[in-house]
Amino acid sequence: MRKWLIRLVEVAVFVLLLTVVSFLVVKLAPGDETRSLLRMDTIEVTQSDIEALRKERGLDAPIWEQYSAYLMNLLRLNFGTSSMTGKPVIEGIANAFPSTLILAGWSLVAAFIIAGLLGTLAARNVGKWPDHLAQGITLISSSMPTFWLGLLLLNVFAIGLKLLPSQATRPGGLVMPIICMTIAIVPPYVKVFRNSLVDAQEADFVRASRSRGLRESTVFGKHVLRASLIPLVTIMGMSLGGLLGGTVVVEKIFAIQGIGMLVLDSLTKRDYPTIQAFILLIGIVVFLINGLVDLSYRWLDPAIALKGRKA
């Protein structure tokens, strides 16, 4: 019971700090928030217009009162109104998030499969041509800029061969974006998994398993592979939050109206409510993913689960 109370307090503190960060991002940003909301670069406004909006938005109140009002709105799931569209921020994020989640999720699944295959191939043949081949593939992949790769895929498969649609809104349109994202993110996964497998094959518990006469396939599948998945799951979990916000290049090339494009437009047009909501969303997603990664450790390594029960 005490352990759960401590974790509940940790979650509450994390969420509170996240709201502080998202609130201060706007307050510490260069420029005047009121002038940005009025879009003074496109329309003419008077000083009285500026003062009226400041009062309407509560921007003339002390900073702690502004934060209190912001926090109360969040508790009511009111993330404000987008200055770009005039619609609730939550509506824009709800429309954009699924596309990015599908793109990032399937890219991560594909990267996991490729990392497993190439990493295993390399680790089982250390110093031999399969190892050099796997490392060569990852080196070439990591050397390709995402924007160049996306344009190459478009020119070859959409314009040249006409096998796939150029826009993600059409059937099969997500194939090229997923390929592009997968190639961009897979190199570190392969490297981490390959090195983890090599280290695990020389571990004491693996040598003990071999000494008991177990078949090499059993030792590798039951002990080496399972232990080596922990670093791979860790780095993939850590990168998913970044993927959700870092898909902007791929979304731009393939005309995907996802979170990346939404945030890019929000930054360009200083849509502060949307930026604040995005920071909160990514923070919560990263927190939840880290929790799932921790739970996966208990399945991948029985020793961790046993230690957790003793605690």
Short mmCIF file of C-alpha atoms in Angstrom, two decimals:
data_model
loop_
_atom_site.label_atom_id
_atom_site.label_comp_id
_atom_site.label_asym_id
_atom_site.label_seq_id
_atom_site.Cartn_x
_atom_site.Cartn_y
_atom_site.Cartn_z
CA MET A 1 0.00 0.00 0.00
CA ARG A 2 2.81 2.38 0.91
CA LYS A 3 4.56 1.69 -2.39
CA TRP A 4 1.43 2.57 -4.37
CA LEU A 5 0.94 5.78 -2.38
CA ILE A 6 4.51 6.82 -3.15
CA ARG A 7 3.99 6.16 -6.85
CA LEU A 8 0.72 8.11 -6.79
CA VAL A 9 2.52 11.08 -5.27
CA GLU A 10 5.27 10.77 -7.91
CA VAL A 11 2.67 10.82 -10.70
CA ALA A 12 0.95 13.86 -9.19
CA VAL A 13 4.25 15.73 -8.86
CA PHE A 14 5.22 14.86 -12.43
CA VAL A 15 1.91 16.04 -13.88
CA LEU A 16 2.08 19.25 -11.83
CA LEU A 17 5.61 19.99 -13.04
CA LEU A 18 4.48 19.28 -16.59
CA THR A 19 1.71 21.86 -16.30
CA VAL A 20 4.23 24.39 -14.97
CA VAL A 21 6.56 23.78 -17.90
CA SER A 22 3.78 24.05 -20.49
CA PHE A 23 2.54 27.26 -18.85
CA LEU A 24 5.99 28.89 -18.66
CA VAL A 25 6.83 28.01 -22.27
CA VAL A 26 4.34 30.64 -23.39
CA LYS A 27 5.20 33.19 -20.71
CA LEU A 28 8.93 33.02 -21.42
CA ALA A 29 8.56 32.98 -25.20
CA PRO A 30 9.88 36.09 -26.99
CA GLY A 31 7.29 38.64 -28.06
CA ASP A 32 3.94 39.67 -26.65
CA GLU A 33 1.33 36.92 -26.38
CA THR A 34 -1.50 39.41 -26.83
CA ARG A 35 -0.03 40.89 -30.00
CA SER A 36 0.42 37.40 -31.41
CA LEU A 37 -3.19 36.54 -30.67
CA LEU A 38 -4.33 39.68 -32.47
CA ARG A 39 -2.10 38.85 -35.45
CA MET A 40 -0.76 42.39 -35.71
CA ASP A 41 1.28 41.39 -38.73
CA THR A 42 -1.89 40.96 -40.81
CA ILE A 43 -4.39 43.42 -39.36
CA GLU A 44 -4.26 46.83 -37.79
CA VAL A 45 -5.14 47.08 -34.09
CA THR A 46 -5.13 49.86 -31.56
CA GLN A 47 -3.70 49.95 -28.05
CA SER A 48 -7.24 49.73 -26.68
CA ASP A 49 -7.74 46.47 -28.63
CA ILE A 50 -4.59 45.08 -27.04
CA GLU A 51 -5.64 46.09 -23.52
CA ALA A 52 -9.15 44.71 -24.02
CA LEU A 53 -7.83 41.31 -25.10
CA ARG A 54 -5.35 41.22 -22.20
CA LYS A 55 -8.20 41.79 -19.78
CA GLU A 56 -10.46 39.28 -21.53
CA ARG A 57 -7.78 36.59 -21.40
CA GLY A 58 -6.72 37.46 -17.86
CA LEU A 59 -3.23 38.33 -19.07
CA ASP A 60 -3.17 41.46 -16.94
CA ALA A 61 -3.47 39.39 -13.73
CA PRO A 62 -0.48 38.33 -11.60
CA ILE A 63 1.40 35.31 -12.93
CA TRP A 64 0.23 33.00 -10.14
CA GLU A 65 -3.42 33.85 -10.87
CA GLN A 66 -2.87 33.12 -14.54
CA TYR A 67 -1.36 29.74 -13.68
CA SER A 68 -4.23 28.93 -11.30
CA ALA A 69 -6.76 29.70 -14.03
CA TYR A 70 -4.75 27.61 -16.51
CA LEU A 71 -4.66 24.70 -14.06
CA MET A 72 -8.39 24.86 -13.38
CA ASN A 73 -9.11 24.81 -17.11
CA LEU A 74 -6.92 21.72 -17.49
CA LEU A 75 -8.81 19.96 -14.69
CA ARG A 76 -11.98 20.60 -16.72
CA LEU A 77 -10.18 19.27 -19.82
CA ASN A 78 -10.37 22.72 -21.34
CA PHE A 79 -7.15 23.27 -23.30
CA GLY A 80 -8.24 26.58 -24.74
CA THR A 81 -9.07 27.76 -28.24
CA SER A 82 -6.67 27.63 -31.15
CA SER A 83 -5.76 31.07 -32.45
CA MET A 84 -5.24 29.52 -35.91
CA THR A 85 -8.63 27.90 -36.38
CA GLY A 86 -10.81 29.41 -33.67
CA LYS A 87 -11.79 25.88 -32.64
CA PRO A 88 -11.04 24.04 -29.37
CA VAL A 89 -7.44 22.85 -29.19
CA ILE A 90 -8.50 19.38 -28.13
CA GLU A 91 -10.43 19.03 -31.39
CA GLY A 92 -7.39 19.83 -33.52
CA ILE A 93 -5.18 17.42 -31.59
CA ALA A 94 -7.81 14.68 -31.68
CA ASN A 95 -7.99 15.00 -35.47
CA ALA A 96 -4.20 15.05 -35.96
CA PHE A 97 -3.05 12.52 -33.37
CA PRO A 98 -4.36 9.27 -34.95
CA SER A 99 -2.41 9.80 -38.20
CA THR A 100 0.85 10.39 -36.33
CA LEU A 101 0.20 7.51 -33.95
CA ILE A 102 -0.38 5.11 -36.86
CA LEU A 103 2.75 6.33 -38.64
CA ALA A 104 4.97 6.16 -35.54
CA GLY A 105 3.46 2.91 -34.26
CA TRP A 106 3.82 0.90 -37.47
CA SER A 107 7.29 2.36 -38.06
CA LEU A 108 8.30 1.22 -34.59
CA VAL A 109 6.90 -2.28 -35.18
CA ALA A 110 8.76 -2.56 -38.49
CA ALA A 111 11.96 -1.24 -36.91
CA PHE A 112 11.64 -3.79 -34.09
CA ILE A 113 11.35 -6.67 -36.56
CA ILE A 114 14.25 -5.44 -38.71
CA ALA A 115 16.43 -4.79 -35.64
CA GLY A 116 15.66 -8.29 -34.39
CA LEU A 117 16.59 -9.94 -37.67
CA LEU A 118 19.71 -7.89 -38.46
CA GLY A 119 20.88 -7.83 -34.84
CA THR A 120 20.53 -11.60 -34.50
CA LEU A 121 22.25 -12.18 -37.84
CA ALA A 122 25.18 -9.99 -36.79
CA ALA A 123 25.50 -11.35 -33.24
CA ARG A 124 25.44 -14.99 -34.37
CA ASN A 125 28.24 -14.29 -36.86
CA VAL A 126 30.51 -11.81 -35.08
CA GLY A 127 33.39 -10.74 -37.29
CA LYS A 128 32.06 -12.64 -40.31
CA TRP A 129 30.43 -11.36 -43.50
CA PRO A 130 26.83 -11.43 -42.13
CA ASP A 131 27.99 -9.18 -39.29
CA HIS A 132 29.69 -6.78 -41.70
CA LEU A 133 26.63 -6.85 -43.97
CA ALA A 134 24.24 -5.96 -41.13
CA GLN A 135 26.48 -3.16 -39.90
CA GLY A 136 26.92 -1.89 -43.45
CA ILE A 137 23.16 -1.73 -43.97
CA THR A 138 22.70 0.26 -40.74
CA LEU A 139 25.56 2.60 -41.69
CA ILE A 140 23.98 3.35 -45.07
CA SER A 141 20.57 3.78 -43.45
CA SER A 142 21.87 6.22 -40.85
CA SER A 143 23.61 8.25 -43.58
CA MET A 144 20.37 8.98 -45.45
CA PRO A 145 18.68 12.29 -44.55
CA THR A 146 14.97 11.73 -43.97
CA PHE A 147 13.86 14.43 -46.40
CA TRP A 148 16.12 13.03 -49.16
CA LEU A 149 14.88 9.49 -48.57
CA GLY A 150 11.25 10.61 -48.64
CA LEU A 151 11.71 12.45 -51.93
CA LEU A 152 13.56 9.44 -53.37
CA LEU A 153 10.70 7.11 -52.45
CA LEU A 154 8.21 9.50 -54.02
CA ASN A 155 10.18 9.77 -57.26
CA VAL A 156 10.70 6.02 -57.59
CA PHE A 157 7.46 4.43 -56.36
CA ALA A 158 4.88 7.17 -56.92
CA ILE A 159 6.10 9.15 -59.94
CA GLY A 160 8.33 6.63 -61.72
CA LEU A 161 6.80 3.18 -61.16
CA LYS A 162 3.36 4.48 -60.11
CA LEU A 163 3.03 1.63 -57.62
CA LEU A 164 2.04 3.70 -54.60
CA PRO A 165 0.04 6.91 -54.13
CA SER A 166 1.96 10.06 -53.30
CA GLN A 167 -0.51 11.21 -50.66
CA ALA A 168 -1.20 9.39 -47.42
CA THR A 169 -4.95 10.03 -47.63
CA ARG A 170 -5.33 7.53 -50.47
CA PRO A 171 -5.41 3.72 -50.00
CA GLY A 172 -1.88 2.43 -49.44
CA GLY A 173 -0.64 5.97 -48.96
CA LEU A 174 0.99 5.21 -45.60
CA VAL A 175 3.32 2.56 -47.02
CA MET A 176 6.04 4.97 -48.15
CA PRO A 177 5.90 7.15 -45.02
CA ILE A 178 6.26 4.07 -42.82
CA ILE A 179 9.18 2.81 -44.91
CA CYS A 180 10.81 6.23 -44.71
CA MET A 181 10.37 6.47 -40.93
CA THR A 182 11.53 2.90 -40.37
CA ILE A 183 14.76 3.37 -42.32
CA ALA A 184 15.40 6.61 -40.42
CA ILE A 185 14.99 5.16 -36.91
CA VAL A 186 16.23 1.56 -37.22
CA PRO A 187 20.09 2.00 -37.15
CA PRO A 188 20.50 2.60 -33.38
CA TYR A 189 18.09 -0.25 -32.63
CA VAL A 190 20.16 -2.70 -34.67
CA LYS A 191 23.38 -1.56 -33.01
CA VAL A 192 21.98 -1.78 -29.49
CA PHE A 193 20.40 -5.20 -30.04
CA ARG A 194 23.48 -6.63 -31.76
CA ASN A 195 25.81 -5.51 -28.93
CA SER A 196 23.36 -6.73 -26.30
CA LEU A 197 23.21 -10.17 -27.90
CA VAL A 198 27.01 -10.38 -28.11
CA ASP A 199 27.36 -9.49 -24.41
CA ALA A 200 24.60 -11.86 -23.34
CA GLN A 201 26.18 -14.81 -25.18
CA GLU A 202 29.22 -14.46 -22.92
CA ALA A 203 27.28 -13.99 -19.68
CA ASP A 204 27.78 -16.43 -16.80
CA PHE A 205 24.17 -17.63 -16.73
CA VAL A 206 24.38 -18.46 -20.44
CA ARG A 207 27.59 -20.43 -19.94
CA ALA A 208 25.93 -22.28 -17.05
CA SER A 209 23.01 -23.17 -19.30
CA ARG A 210 25.38 -24.55 -21.92
CA SER A 211 27.24 -26.57 -19.29
CA ARG A 212 23.99 -28.29 -18.34
CA GLY A 213 23.81 -29.72 -21.86
CA LEU A 214 21.03 -27.56 -23.24
CA ARG A 215 20.84 -27.22 -26.99
CA GLU A 216 22.30 -24.01 -28.42
CA SER A 217 18.96 -23.04 -29.96
CA THR A 218 17.29 -23.40 -26.54
CA VAL A 219 19.99 -21.39 -24.81
CA PHE A 220 19.78 -18.64 -27.38
CA GLY A 221 15.99 -18.45 -27.56
CA LYS A 222 15.20 -18.84 -23.87
CA HIS A 223 18.09 -17.01 -22.22
CA VAL A 224 20.21 -14.92 -24.60
CA LEU A 225 17.38 -13.45 -26.66
CA ARG A 226 15.15 -12.70 -23.70
CA ALA A 227 17.87 -10.91 -21.75
CA SER A 228 18.98 -8.94 -24.82
CA LEU A 229 15.53 -7.54 -25.44
CA ILE A 230 15.71 -5.27 -22.36
CA PRO A 231 18.11 -2.67 -23.90
CA LEU A 232 16.16 -2.76 -27.18
CA VAL A 233 12.80 -2.24 -25.47
CA THR A 234 14.33 0.57 -23.40
CA ILE A 235 15.67 2.56 -26.34
CA MET A 236 12.48 2.02 -28.35
CA GLY A 237 10.35 3.18 -25.45
CA MET A 238 12.52 6.26 -24.99
CA SER A 239 12.30 7.13 -28.68
CA LEU A 240 8.53 6.79 -29.15
CA GLY A 241 7.77 10.10 -27.50
CA GLY A 242 10.26 11.80 -29.80
CA LEU A 243 8.78 10.02 -32.80
CA LEU A 244 5.33 11.44 -32.11
CA GLY A 245 6.71 14.95 -32.26
CA GLY A 246 9.47 14.36 -34.77
CA THR A 247 7.47 13.10 -37.73
CA VAL A 248 7.14 16.58 -39.17
CA VAL A 249 9.53 16.02 -42.11
CA VAL A 250 7.77 12.83 -43.21
CA GLU A 251 4.34 14.36 -42.69
CA LYS A 252 5.33 17.38 -44.76
CA ILE A 253 6.66 15.30 -47.67
CA PHE A 254 3.70 12.93 -47.82
CA ALA A 255 0.99 15.50 -46.94
CA ILE A 256 -0.01 13.87 -43.67
CA GLN A 257 -2.07 16.10 -41.40
CA GLY A 258 -0.60 14.80 -38.18
CA ILE A 259 0.75 16.15 -34.91
CA GLY A 260 4.07 17.15 -36.47
CA MET A 261 2.42 19.40 -39.05
CA LEU A 262 0.02 20.79 -36.46
CA VAL A 263 2.87 21.77 -34.14
CA LEU A 264 4.91 23.24 -37.00
CA ASP A 265 1.99 25.42 -38.03
CA SER A 266 1.38 26.36 -34.39
CA LEU A 267 4.99 27.43 -33.91
CA THR A 268 4.95 29.43 -37.12
CA LYS A 269 1.71 31.22 -36.25
CA ARG A 270 2.34 31.35 -32.49
CA ASP A 271 -0.70 29.32 -31.58
CA TYR A 272 0.23 29.11 -27.91
CA PRO A 273 -2.74 27.04 -26.63
CA THR A 274 -1.95 24.29 -29.15
CA ILE A 275 1.75 24.34 -28.22
CA GLN A 276 0.88 24.05 -24.53
CA ALA A 277 -1.46 21.13 -25.17
CA PHE A 278 1.19 19.40 -27.29
CA ILE A 279 3.77 19.66 -24.49
CA LEU A 280 1.31 18.14 -22.04
CA LEU A 281 0.35 15.37 -24.47
CA ILE A 282 3.92 14.34 -25.25
CA GLY A 283 4.89 14.48 -21.58
CA ILE A 284 2.02 12.22 -20.56
CA VAL A 285 2.67 9.81 -23.46
CA VAL A 286 6.37 9.54 -22.52
CA PHE A 287 5.43 8.94 -18.89
CA LEU A 288 2.97 6.17 -19.79
CA ILE A 289 5.45 4.56 -22.17
CA ASN A 290 8.15 4.51 -19.49
CA GLY A 291 5.66 2.80 -17.19
CA LEU A 292 4.93 0.14 -19.82
CA VAL A 293 8.66 -0.34 -20.40
CA ASP A 294 9.18 -0.89 -16.67
CA LEU A 295 6.40 -3.47 -16.66
CA SER A 296 7.98 -5.26 -19.62
CA TYR A 297 11.18 -5.69 -17.61
CA ARG A 298 9.32 -7.93 -15.19
CA TRP A 299 8.36 -10.24 -18.03
CA LEU A 300 11.71 -10.17 -19.80
CA ASP A 301 13.79 -10.69 -16.64
CA PRO A 302 12.24 -12.84 -13.86
CA ALA A 303 14.90 -11.56 -11.44
CA ILE A 304 13.48 -8.04 -11.73
CA ALA A 305 9.96 -9.30 -11.03
CA LEU A 306 11.19 -11.22 -7.98
CA LYS A 307 13.02 -8.17 -6.69
CA GLY A 308 9.88 -6.08 -7.19
CA ARG A 309 7.79 -8.53 -5.13
CA LYS A 310 10.33 -8.47 -2.30
CA ALA A 311 10.28 -4.68 -2.30
#
